[in-house]
Short mmCIF file of C-alpha atoms and ligand atoms in Angstrom, two decimals:
data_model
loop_
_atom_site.label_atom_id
_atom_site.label_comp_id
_atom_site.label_asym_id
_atom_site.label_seq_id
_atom_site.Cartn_x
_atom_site.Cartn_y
_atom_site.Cartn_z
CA UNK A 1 12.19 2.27 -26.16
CA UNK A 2 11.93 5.13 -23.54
CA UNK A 3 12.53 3.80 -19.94
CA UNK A 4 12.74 7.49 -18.48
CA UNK A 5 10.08 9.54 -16.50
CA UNK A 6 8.84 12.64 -18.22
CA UNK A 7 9.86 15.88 -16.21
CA UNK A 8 6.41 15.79 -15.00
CA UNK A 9 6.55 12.64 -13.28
CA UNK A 10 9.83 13.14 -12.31
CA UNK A 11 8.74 16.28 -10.59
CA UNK A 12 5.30 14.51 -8.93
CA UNK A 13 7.63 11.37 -7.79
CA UNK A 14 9.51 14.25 -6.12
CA UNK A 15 6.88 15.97 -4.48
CA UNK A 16 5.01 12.97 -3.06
CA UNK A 17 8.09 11.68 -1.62
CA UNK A 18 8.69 15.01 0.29
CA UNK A 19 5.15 14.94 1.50
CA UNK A 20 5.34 11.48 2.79
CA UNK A 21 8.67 12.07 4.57
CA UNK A 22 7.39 15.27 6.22
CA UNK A 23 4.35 13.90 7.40
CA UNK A 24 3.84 10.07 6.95
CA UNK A 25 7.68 8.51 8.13
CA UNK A 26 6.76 9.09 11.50
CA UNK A 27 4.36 6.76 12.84
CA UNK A 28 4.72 4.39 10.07
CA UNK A 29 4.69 1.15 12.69
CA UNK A 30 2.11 2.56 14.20
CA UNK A 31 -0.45 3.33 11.41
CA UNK A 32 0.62 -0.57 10.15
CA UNK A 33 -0.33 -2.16 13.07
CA UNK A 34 -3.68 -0.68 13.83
CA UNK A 35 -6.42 -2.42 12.33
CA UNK A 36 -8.31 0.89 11.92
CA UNK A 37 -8.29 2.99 8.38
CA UNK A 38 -5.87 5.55 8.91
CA UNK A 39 -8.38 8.83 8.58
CA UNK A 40 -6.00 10.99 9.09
CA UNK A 41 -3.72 10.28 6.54
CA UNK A 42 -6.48 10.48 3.97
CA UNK A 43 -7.41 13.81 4.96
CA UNK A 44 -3.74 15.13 4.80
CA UNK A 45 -3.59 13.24 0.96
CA UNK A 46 -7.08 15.14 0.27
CA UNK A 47 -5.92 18.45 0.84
CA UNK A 48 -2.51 17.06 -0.99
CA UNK A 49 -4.35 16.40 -3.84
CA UNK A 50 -3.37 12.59 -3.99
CA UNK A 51 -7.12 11.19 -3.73
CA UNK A 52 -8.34 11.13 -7.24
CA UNK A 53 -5.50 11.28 -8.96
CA UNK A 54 -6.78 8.63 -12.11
CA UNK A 55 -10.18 10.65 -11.64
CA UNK A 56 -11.13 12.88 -13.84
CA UNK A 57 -11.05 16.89 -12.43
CA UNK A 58 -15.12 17.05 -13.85
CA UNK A 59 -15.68 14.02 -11.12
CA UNK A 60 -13.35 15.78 -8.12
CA UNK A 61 -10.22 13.57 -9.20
CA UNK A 62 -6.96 15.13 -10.86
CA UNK A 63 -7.28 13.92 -14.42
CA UNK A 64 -4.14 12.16 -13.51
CA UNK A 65 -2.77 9.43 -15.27
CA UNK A 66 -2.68 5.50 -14.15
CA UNK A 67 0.93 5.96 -14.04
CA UNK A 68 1.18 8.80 -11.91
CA UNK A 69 -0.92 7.02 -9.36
CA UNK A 70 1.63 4.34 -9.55
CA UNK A 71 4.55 6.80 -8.80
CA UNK A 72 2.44 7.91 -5.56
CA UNK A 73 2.42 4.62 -4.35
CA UNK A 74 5.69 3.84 -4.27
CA UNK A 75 6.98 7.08 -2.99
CA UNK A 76 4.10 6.97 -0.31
CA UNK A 77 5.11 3.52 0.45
CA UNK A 78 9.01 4.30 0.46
CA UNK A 79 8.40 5.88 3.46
CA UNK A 80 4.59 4.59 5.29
CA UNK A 81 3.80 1.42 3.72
CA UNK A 82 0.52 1.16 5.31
CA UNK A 83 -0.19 5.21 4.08
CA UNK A 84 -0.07 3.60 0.11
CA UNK A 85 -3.51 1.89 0.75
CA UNK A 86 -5.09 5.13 0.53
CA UNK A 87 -3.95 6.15 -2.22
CA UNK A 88 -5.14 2.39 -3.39
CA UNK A 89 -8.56 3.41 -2.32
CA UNK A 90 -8.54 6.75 -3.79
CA UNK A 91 -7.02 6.23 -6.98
CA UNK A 92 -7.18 2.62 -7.98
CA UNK A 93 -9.86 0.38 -6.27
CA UNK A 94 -13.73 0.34 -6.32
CA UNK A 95 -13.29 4.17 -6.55
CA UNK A 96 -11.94 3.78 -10.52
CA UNK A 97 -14.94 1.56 -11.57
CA UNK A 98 -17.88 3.46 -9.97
CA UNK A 99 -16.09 7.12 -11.29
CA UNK A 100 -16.14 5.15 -14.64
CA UNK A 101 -19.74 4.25 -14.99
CA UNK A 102 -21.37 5.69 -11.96
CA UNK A 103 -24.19 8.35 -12.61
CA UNK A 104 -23.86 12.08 -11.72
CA UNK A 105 -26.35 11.60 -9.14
CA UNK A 106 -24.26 8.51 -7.52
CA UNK A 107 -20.62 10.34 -7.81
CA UNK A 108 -22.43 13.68 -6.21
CA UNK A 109 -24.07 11.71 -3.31
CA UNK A 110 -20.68 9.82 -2.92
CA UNK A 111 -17.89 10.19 -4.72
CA UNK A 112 -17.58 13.94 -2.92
CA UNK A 113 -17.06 12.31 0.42
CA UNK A 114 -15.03 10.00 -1.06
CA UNK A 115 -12.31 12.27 -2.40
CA UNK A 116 -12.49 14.57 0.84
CA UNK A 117 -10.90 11.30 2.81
CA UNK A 118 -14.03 11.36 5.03
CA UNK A 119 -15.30 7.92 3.30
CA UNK A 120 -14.49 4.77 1.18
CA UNK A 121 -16.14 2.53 -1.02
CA UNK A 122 -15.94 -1.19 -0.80
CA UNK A 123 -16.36 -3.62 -3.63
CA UNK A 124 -18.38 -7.19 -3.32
CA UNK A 125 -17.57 -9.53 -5.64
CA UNK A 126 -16.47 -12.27 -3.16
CA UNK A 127 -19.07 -14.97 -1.67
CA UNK A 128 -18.58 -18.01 0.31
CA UNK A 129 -19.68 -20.25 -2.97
CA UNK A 130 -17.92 -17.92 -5.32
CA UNK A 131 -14.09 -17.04 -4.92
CA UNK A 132 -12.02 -17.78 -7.87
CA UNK A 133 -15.24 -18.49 -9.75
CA UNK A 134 -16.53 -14.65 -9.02
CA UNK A 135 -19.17 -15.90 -12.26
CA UNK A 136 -20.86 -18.05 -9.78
CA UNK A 137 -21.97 -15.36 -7.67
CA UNK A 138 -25.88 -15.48 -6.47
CA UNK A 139 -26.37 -12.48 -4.48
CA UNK A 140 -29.27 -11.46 -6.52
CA UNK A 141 -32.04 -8.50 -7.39
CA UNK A 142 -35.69 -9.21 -8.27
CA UNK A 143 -37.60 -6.50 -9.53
CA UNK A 144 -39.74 -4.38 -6.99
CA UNK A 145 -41.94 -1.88 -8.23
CA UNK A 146 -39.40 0.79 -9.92
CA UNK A 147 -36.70 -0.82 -8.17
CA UNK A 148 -34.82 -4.10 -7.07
CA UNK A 149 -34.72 -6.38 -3.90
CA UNK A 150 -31.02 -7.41 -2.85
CA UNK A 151 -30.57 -10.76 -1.34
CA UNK A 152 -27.45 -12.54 -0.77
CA UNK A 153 -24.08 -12.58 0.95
CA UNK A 154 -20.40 -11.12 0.67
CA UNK A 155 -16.96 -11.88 2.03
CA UNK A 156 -13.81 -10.52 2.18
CA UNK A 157 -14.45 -7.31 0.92
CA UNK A 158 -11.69 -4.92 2.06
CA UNK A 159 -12.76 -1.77 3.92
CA UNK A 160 -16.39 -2.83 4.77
CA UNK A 161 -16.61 -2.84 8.09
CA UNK A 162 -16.06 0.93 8.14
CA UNK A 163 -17.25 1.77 4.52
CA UNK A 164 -19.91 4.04 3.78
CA UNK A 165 -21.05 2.22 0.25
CA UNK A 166 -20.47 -1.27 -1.26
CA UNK A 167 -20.08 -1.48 -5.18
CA UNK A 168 -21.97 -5.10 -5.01
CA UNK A 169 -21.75 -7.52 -8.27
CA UNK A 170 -25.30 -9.28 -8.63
CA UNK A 171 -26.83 -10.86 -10.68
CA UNK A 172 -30.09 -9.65 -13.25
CA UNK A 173 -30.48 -13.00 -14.81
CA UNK A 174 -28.57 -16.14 -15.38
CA UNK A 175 -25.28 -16.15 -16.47
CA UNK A 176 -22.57 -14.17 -17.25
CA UNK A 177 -24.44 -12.13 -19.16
CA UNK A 178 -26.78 -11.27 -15.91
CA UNK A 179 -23.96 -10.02 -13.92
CA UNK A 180 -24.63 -6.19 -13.20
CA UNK A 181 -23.81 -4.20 -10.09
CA UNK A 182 -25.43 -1.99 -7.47
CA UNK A 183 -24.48 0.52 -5.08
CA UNK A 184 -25.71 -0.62 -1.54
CA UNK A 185 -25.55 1.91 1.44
CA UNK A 186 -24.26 -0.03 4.17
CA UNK A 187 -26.88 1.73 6.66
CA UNK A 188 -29.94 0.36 4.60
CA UNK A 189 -32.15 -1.94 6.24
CA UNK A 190 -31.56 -5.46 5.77
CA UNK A 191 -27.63 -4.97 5.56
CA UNK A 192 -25.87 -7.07 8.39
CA UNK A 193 -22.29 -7.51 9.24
CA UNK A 194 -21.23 -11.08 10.72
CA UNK A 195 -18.65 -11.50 13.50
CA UNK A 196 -15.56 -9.74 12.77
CA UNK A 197 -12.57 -11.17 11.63
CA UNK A 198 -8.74 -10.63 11.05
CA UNK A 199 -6.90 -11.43 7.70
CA UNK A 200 -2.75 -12.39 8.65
CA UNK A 201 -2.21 -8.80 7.39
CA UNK A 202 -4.01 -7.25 9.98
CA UNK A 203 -6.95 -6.26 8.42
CA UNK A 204 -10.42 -6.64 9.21
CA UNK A 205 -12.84 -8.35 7.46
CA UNK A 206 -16.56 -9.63 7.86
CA UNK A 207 -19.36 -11.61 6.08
CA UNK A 208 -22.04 -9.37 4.86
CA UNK A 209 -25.74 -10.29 4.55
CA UNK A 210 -28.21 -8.77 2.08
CA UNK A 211 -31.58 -9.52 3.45
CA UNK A 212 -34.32 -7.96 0.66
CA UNK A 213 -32.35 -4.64 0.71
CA UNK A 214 -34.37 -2.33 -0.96
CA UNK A 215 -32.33 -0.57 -3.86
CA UNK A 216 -33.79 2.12 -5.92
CA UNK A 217 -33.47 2.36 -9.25
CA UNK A 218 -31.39 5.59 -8.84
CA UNK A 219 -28.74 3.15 -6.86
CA UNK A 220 -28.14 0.58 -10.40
CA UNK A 221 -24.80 1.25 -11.61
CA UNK A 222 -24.13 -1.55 -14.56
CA UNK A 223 -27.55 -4.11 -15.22
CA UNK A 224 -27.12 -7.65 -17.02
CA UNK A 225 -23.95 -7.48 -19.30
CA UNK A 226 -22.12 -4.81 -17.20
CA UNK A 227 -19.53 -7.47 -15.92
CA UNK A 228 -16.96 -7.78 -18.81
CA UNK A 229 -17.11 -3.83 -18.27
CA UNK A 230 -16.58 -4.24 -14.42
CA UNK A 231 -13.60 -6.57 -14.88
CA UNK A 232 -11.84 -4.48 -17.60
CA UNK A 233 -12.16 -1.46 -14.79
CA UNK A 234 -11.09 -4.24 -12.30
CA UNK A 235 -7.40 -4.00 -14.18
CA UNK A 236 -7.10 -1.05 -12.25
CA UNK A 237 -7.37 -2.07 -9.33
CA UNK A 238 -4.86 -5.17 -9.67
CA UNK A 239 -2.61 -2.53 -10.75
CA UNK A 240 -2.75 -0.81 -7.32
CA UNK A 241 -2.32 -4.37 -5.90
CA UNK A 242 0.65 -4.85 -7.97
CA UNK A 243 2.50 -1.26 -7.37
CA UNK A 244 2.25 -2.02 -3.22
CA UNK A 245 3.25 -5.78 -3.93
CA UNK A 246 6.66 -4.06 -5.42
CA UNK A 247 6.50 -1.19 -3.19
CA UNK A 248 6.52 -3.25 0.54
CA UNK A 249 9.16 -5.56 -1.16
CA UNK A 250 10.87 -2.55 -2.06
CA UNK A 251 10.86 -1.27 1.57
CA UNK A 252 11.82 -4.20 2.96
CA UNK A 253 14.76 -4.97 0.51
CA UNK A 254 15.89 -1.07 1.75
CA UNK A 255 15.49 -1.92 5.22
CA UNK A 256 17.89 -4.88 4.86
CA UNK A 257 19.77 -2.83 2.79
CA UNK A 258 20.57 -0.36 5.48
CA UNK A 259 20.81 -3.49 8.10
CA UNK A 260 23.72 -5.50 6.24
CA UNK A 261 25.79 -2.29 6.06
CA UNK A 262 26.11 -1.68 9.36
CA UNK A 263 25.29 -5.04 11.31
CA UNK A 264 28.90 -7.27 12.10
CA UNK A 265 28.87 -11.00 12.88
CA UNK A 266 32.28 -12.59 13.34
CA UNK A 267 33.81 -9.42 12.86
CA UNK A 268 32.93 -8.05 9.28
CA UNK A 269 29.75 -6.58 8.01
CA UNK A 270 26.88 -9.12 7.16
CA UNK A 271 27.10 -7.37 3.24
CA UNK A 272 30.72 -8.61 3.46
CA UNK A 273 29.29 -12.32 3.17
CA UNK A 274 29.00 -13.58 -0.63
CA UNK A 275 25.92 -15.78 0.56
CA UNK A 276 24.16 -12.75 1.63
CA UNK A 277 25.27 -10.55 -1.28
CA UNK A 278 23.98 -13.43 -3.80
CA UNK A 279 20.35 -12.35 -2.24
CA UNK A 280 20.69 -9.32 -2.63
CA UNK A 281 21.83 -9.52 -6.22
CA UNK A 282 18.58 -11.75 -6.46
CA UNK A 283 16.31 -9.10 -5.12
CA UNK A 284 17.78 -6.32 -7.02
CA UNK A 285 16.87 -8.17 -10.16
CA UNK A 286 13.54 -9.16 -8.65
CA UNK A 287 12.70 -5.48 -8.17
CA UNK A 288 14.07 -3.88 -11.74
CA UNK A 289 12.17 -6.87 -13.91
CA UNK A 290 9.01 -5.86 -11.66
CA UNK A 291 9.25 -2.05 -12.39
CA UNK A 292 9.41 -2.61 -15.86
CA UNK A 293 6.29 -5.02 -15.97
CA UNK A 294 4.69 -2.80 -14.09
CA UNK A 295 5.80 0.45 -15.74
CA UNK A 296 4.67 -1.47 -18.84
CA UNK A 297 1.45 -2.08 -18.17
CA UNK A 298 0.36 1.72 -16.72
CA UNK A 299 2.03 3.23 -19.15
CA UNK A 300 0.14 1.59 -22.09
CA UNK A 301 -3.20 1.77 -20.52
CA UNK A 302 -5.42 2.90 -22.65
CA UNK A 303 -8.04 5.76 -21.63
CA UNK A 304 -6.71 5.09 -18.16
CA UNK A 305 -7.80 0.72 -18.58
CA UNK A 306 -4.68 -1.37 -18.92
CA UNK A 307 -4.64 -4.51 -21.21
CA UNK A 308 -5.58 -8.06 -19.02
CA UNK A 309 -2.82 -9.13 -20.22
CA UNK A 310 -0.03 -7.06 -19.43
CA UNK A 311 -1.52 -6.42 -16.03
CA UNK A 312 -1.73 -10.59 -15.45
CA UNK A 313 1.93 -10.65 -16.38
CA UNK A 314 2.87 -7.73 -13.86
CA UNK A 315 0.43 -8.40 -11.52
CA UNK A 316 1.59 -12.05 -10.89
CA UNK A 317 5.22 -11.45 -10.96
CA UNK A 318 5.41 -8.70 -8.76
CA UNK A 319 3.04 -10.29 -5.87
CA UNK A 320 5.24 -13.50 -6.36
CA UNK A 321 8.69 -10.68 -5.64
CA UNK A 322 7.68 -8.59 -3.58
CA UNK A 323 6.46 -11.40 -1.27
CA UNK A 324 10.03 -13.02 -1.97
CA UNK A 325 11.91 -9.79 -1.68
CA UNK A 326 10.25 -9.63 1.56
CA UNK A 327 11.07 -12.90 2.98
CA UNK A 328 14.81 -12.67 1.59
CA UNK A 329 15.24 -9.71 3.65
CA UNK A 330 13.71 -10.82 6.92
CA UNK A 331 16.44 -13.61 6.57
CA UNK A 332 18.82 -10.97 6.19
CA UNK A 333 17.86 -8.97 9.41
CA UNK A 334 17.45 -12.60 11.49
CA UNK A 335 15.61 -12.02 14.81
CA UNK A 336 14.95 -8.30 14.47
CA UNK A 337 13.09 -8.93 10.73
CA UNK A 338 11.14 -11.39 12.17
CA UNK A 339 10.14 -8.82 14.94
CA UNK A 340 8.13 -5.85 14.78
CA UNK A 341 10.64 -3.61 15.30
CA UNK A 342 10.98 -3.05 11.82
CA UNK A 343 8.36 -2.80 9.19
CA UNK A 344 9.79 -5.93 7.10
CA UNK A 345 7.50 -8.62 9.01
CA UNK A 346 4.22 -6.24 8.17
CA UNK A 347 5.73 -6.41 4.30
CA UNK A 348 6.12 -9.93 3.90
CA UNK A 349 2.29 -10.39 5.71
CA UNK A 350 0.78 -7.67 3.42
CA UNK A 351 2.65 -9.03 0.24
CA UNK A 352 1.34 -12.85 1.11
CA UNK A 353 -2.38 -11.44 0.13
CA UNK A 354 -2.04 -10.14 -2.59
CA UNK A 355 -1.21 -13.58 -3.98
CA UNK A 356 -4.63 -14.17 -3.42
CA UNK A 357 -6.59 -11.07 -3.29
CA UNK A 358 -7.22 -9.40 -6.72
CA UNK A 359 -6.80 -12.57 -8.56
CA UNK A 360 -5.07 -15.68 -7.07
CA UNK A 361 -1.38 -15.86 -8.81
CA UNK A 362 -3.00 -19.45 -10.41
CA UNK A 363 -6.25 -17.25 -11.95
CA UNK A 364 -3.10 -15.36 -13.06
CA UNK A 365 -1.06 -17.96 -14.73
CA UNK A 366 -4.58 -19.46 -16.16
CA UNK A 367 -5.27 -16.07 -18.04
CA UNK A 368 -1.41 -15.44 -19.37
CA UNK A 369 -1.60 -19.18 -20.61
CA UNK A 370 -4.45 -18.26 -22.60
CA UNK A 371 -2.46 -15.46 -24.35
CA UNK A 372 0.19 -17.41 -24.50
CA UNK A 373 -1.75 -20.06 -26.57
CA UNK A 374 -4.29 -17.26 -27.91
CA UNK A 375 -7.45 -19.50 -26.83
CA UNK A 376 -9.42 -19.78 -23.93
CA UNK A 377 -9.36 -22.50 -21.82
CA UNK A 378 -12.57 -23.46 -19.66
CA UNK A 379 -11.69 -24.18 -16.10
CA UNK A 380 -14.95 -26.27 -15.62
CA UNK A 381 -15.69 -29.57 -15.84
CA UNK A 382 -17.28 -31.03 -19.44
C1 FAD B 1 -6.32 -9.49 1.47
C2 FAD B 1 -7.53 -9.82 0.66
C3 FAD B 1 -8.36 -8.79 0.22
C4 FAD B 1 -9.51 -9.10 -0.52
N1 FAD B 1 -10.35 -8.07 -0.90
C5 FAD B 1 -11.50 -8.36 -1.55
C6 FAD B 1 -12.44 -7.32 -1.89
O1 FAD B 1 -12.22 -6.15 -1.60
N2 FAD B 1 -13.61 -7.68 -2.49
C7 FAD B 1 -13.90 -8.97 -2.83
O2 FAD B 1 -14.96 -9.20 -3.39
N3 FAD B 1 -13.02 -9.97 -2.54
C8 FAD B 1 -11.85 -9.70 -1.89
N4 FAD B 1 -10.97 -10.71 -1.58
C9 FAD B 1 -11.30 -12.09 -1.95
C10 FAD B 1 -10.44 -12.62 -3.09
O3 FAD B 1 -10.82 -12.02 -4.30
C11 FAD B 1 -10.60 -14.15 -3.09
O4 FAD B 1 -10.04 -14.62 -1.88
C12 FAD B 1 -9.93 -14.77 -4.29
O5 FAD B 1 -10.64 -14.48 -5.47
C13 FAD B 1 -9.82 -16.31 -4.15
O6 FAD B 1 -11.04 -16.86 -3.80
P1 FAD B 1 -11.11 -17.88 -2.55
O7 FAD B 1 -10.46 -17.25 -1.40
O8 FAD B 1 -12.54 -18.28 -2.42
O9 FAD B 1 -10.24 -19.12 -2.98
P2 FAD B 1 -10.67 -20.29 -3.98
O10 FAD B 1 -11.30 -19.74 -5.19
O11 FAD B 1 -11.42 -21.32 -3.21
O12 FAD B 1 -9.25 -20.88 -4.41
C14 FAD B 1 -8.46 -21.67 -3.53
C15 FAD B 1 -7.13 -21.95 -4.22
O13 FAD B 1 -7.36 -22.68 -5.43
C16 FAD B 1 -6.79 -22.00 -6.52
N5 FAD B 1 -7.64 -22.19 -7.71
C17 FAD B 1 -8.97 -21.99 -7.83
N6 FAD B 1 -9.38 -22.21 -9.08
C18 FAD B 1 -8.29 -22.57 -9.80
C19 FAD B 1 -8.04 -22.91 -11.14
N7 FAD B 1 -9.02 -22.93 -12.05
N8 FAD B 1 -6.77 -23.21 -11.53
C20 FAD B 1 -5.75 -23.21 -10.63
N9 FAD B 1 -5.92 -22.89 -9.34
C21 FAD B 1 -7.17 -22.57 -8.92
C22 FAD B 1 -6.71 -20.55 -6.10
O14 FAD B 1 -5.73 -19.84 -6.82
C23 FAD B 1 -6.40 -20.68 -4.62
O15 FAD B 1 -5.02 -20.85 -4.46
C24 FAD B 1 -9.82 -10.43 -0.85
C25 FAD B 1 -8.95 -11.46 -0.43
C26 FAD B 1 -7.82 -11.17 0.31
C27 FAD B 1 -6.93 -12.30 0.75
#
């Protein structure tokens, strides 16, 4: 077994890390507590050449693989945590599954924009009926002439509110089997946003209604059986979910690091207590078992897909550590972790969704259980 970087990824690590301490370490606390997308920092990673970088260089991307996107995340987030969404957006969410079975026509009208860090796509899989059970869905097409009427309802679906196309899972016909997707412009008529409203990280979210949106047949991406397709793509994206989880437990751990080294209560250095150096023995491990699951799982993926399993396994480990890792090391840093002074309150609230977004760590558990008993085990009743 070969735990090392190649030269390569040594060398990108490098890079990205130089790049985010030259221009994204500054106005880190600022960029994570503004609700807003940080445009900016996209274009900077555009011209940086860190949108893209699991996309392949005939769609705009840079033929990168899943693990090098991995690397950029955590040396983004080493030094911006907020900054490593982007690269989640441009590398590993929505983005991956519409490059992967998008049409030329769709990636030229959007995927350009995209990768210039002018626009994002969001992804609607989420509805008020159908959470965990994303199979229940109903937001549904009926034919119309050569194309489809959309009718139905999202929520939840990070970046919307500012997005300039949703990736929206609908249904064909009954079923699984009916499951397909469509790409929905989020200026067509008949899309509405509800009221606006704020997830414990910060973020925005809000309810969006399909009301007999009209989408051509030019805007189909995957009909009736594209879902098992969709969530194999979807690995990807709980990858990216994964790498932060590890990353903003990683910056907190740092932070506390840093803190118990030079903060004295009754007269010696808080890393001179054996209560607080049995935590950070417990991170430590916390954080090395992660990287490897994680390392694991990019590194094996195949044609840039990693297996469901091995990205269940990382996925819910490192949500459940880095959220830990987190709130070990606001402990550590008492009243000034718990304040926003430092980043390590913004951690442990960004790590706490990813328990849920992505798939919950119990949707987690339910899939590794069926590997570990190599059947499936239906979650309904009957
Ligand atoms: C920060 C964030 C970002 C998100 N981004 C997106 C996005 O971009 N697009 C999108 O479509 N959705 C998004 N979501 C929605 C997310 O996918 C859902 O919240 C998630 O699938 C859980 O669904 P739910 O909230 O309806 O909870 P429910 O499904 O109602 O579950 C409630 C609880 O019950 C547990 N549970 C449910 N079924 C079982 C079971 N069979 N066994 C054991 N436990 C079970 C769950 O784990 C959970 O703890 C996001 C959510 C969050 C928090």
């Amino acid at each position: 077994m070969n735990f090392q970087l190649t030269p390569e990824q040594t060398e990108f690590r490098g890079a990205v890390a130089r790049f985010a301490d030259k221009h994204l370490r500054a106005g880190a606390r600022e960029r994570a507590h503004d609700p807003k997308y940080p445009w900016d920092v996209a274009k900077l990673m555009a011209e940086q050449g860190l949108l893209g970088i699991t996309l392949k260089e005939e769609d705009g991307g840079q033929g990168g693989s899943l693990m090098d996107a991995v690397l950029a995340i955590e040396a983004v987030a080493a030094a911006c945590p907020r900054s490593a969404d982007v690269i989640q957006a441009g590398s590993f969410g929505p983005v991956r599954v519409f490059a992967e079975y998008g049409t030329p026509m769709q990636k030229e009208r959007y995927l350009t924009h995209i990768l210039k860090g002018e626009g994002v796509i969001s992804v609607g899989m989420t509805e008020p009926e159908a959470g965990s059970a994303v199979t229940d869905l109903r937001s549904a097409v009926t034919p119309d002439g050569d194309g489809y009427r959309l009718n139905g309802s999202k929520v939840f679906s990070t970046h919307a509110p500012y997005a300039d196309v949703l990736l929206v899972y609908c249904r064909f016909g009954p079923g699984v089997g009916g499951i397909g997707s469509v790409l929905v412009d989020t200026k067509a008529e008949g899309v509405k946003f509800g009221q606006h409203s704020t997830f414990m990280s910060g973020e925005e979210w809000a309810q969006i209604y399909f009301d007999n949106v009209w989408v051509p047949p030019e805007m189909v991406v995957l009909k009736e059986g594209g879902f098992k397709k969709q969530i194999a793509g979807f690995n990807v994206e709980r990858i990216g979910n994964t790498s932060r989880s590890l990353a903003l437990g990683r910056y907190a751990y740092e932070e506390a690091r840093q803190w118990a080294m030079q903060r004295k209560q009754f007269g010696r250095l808080l890393c001179e207590f054996q209560g607080l150096q049995w935590k950070f023995a417990e991170m430590k491990m916390k954080l090395d078992a992660g990287q490897l699951l994680l390392y694991r799982a990019a590194s094996n993926a195949d044609g840039g897909i990693p297996s469901a399993q091995d990205t269940a396994i990382a996925k819910a480990f490192c949500n459940q550590a880095g959220f830990d890792i987190a709130n070990e090391a606001l402990q550590v840093m008492g009243g000034m972790g718990y304040s926003q002074e430092s980043l390590v309150e913004y951690c442990l609230r960004r790590c706490r969704g990813w328990m849920i977004a992505g798939g919950s760590l119990e949707i987690l558990k339910n899939r590794i259980a069926e590997g570990v008993f190599d059947r499936t085990f239906s979650q309904r009743p009957g």
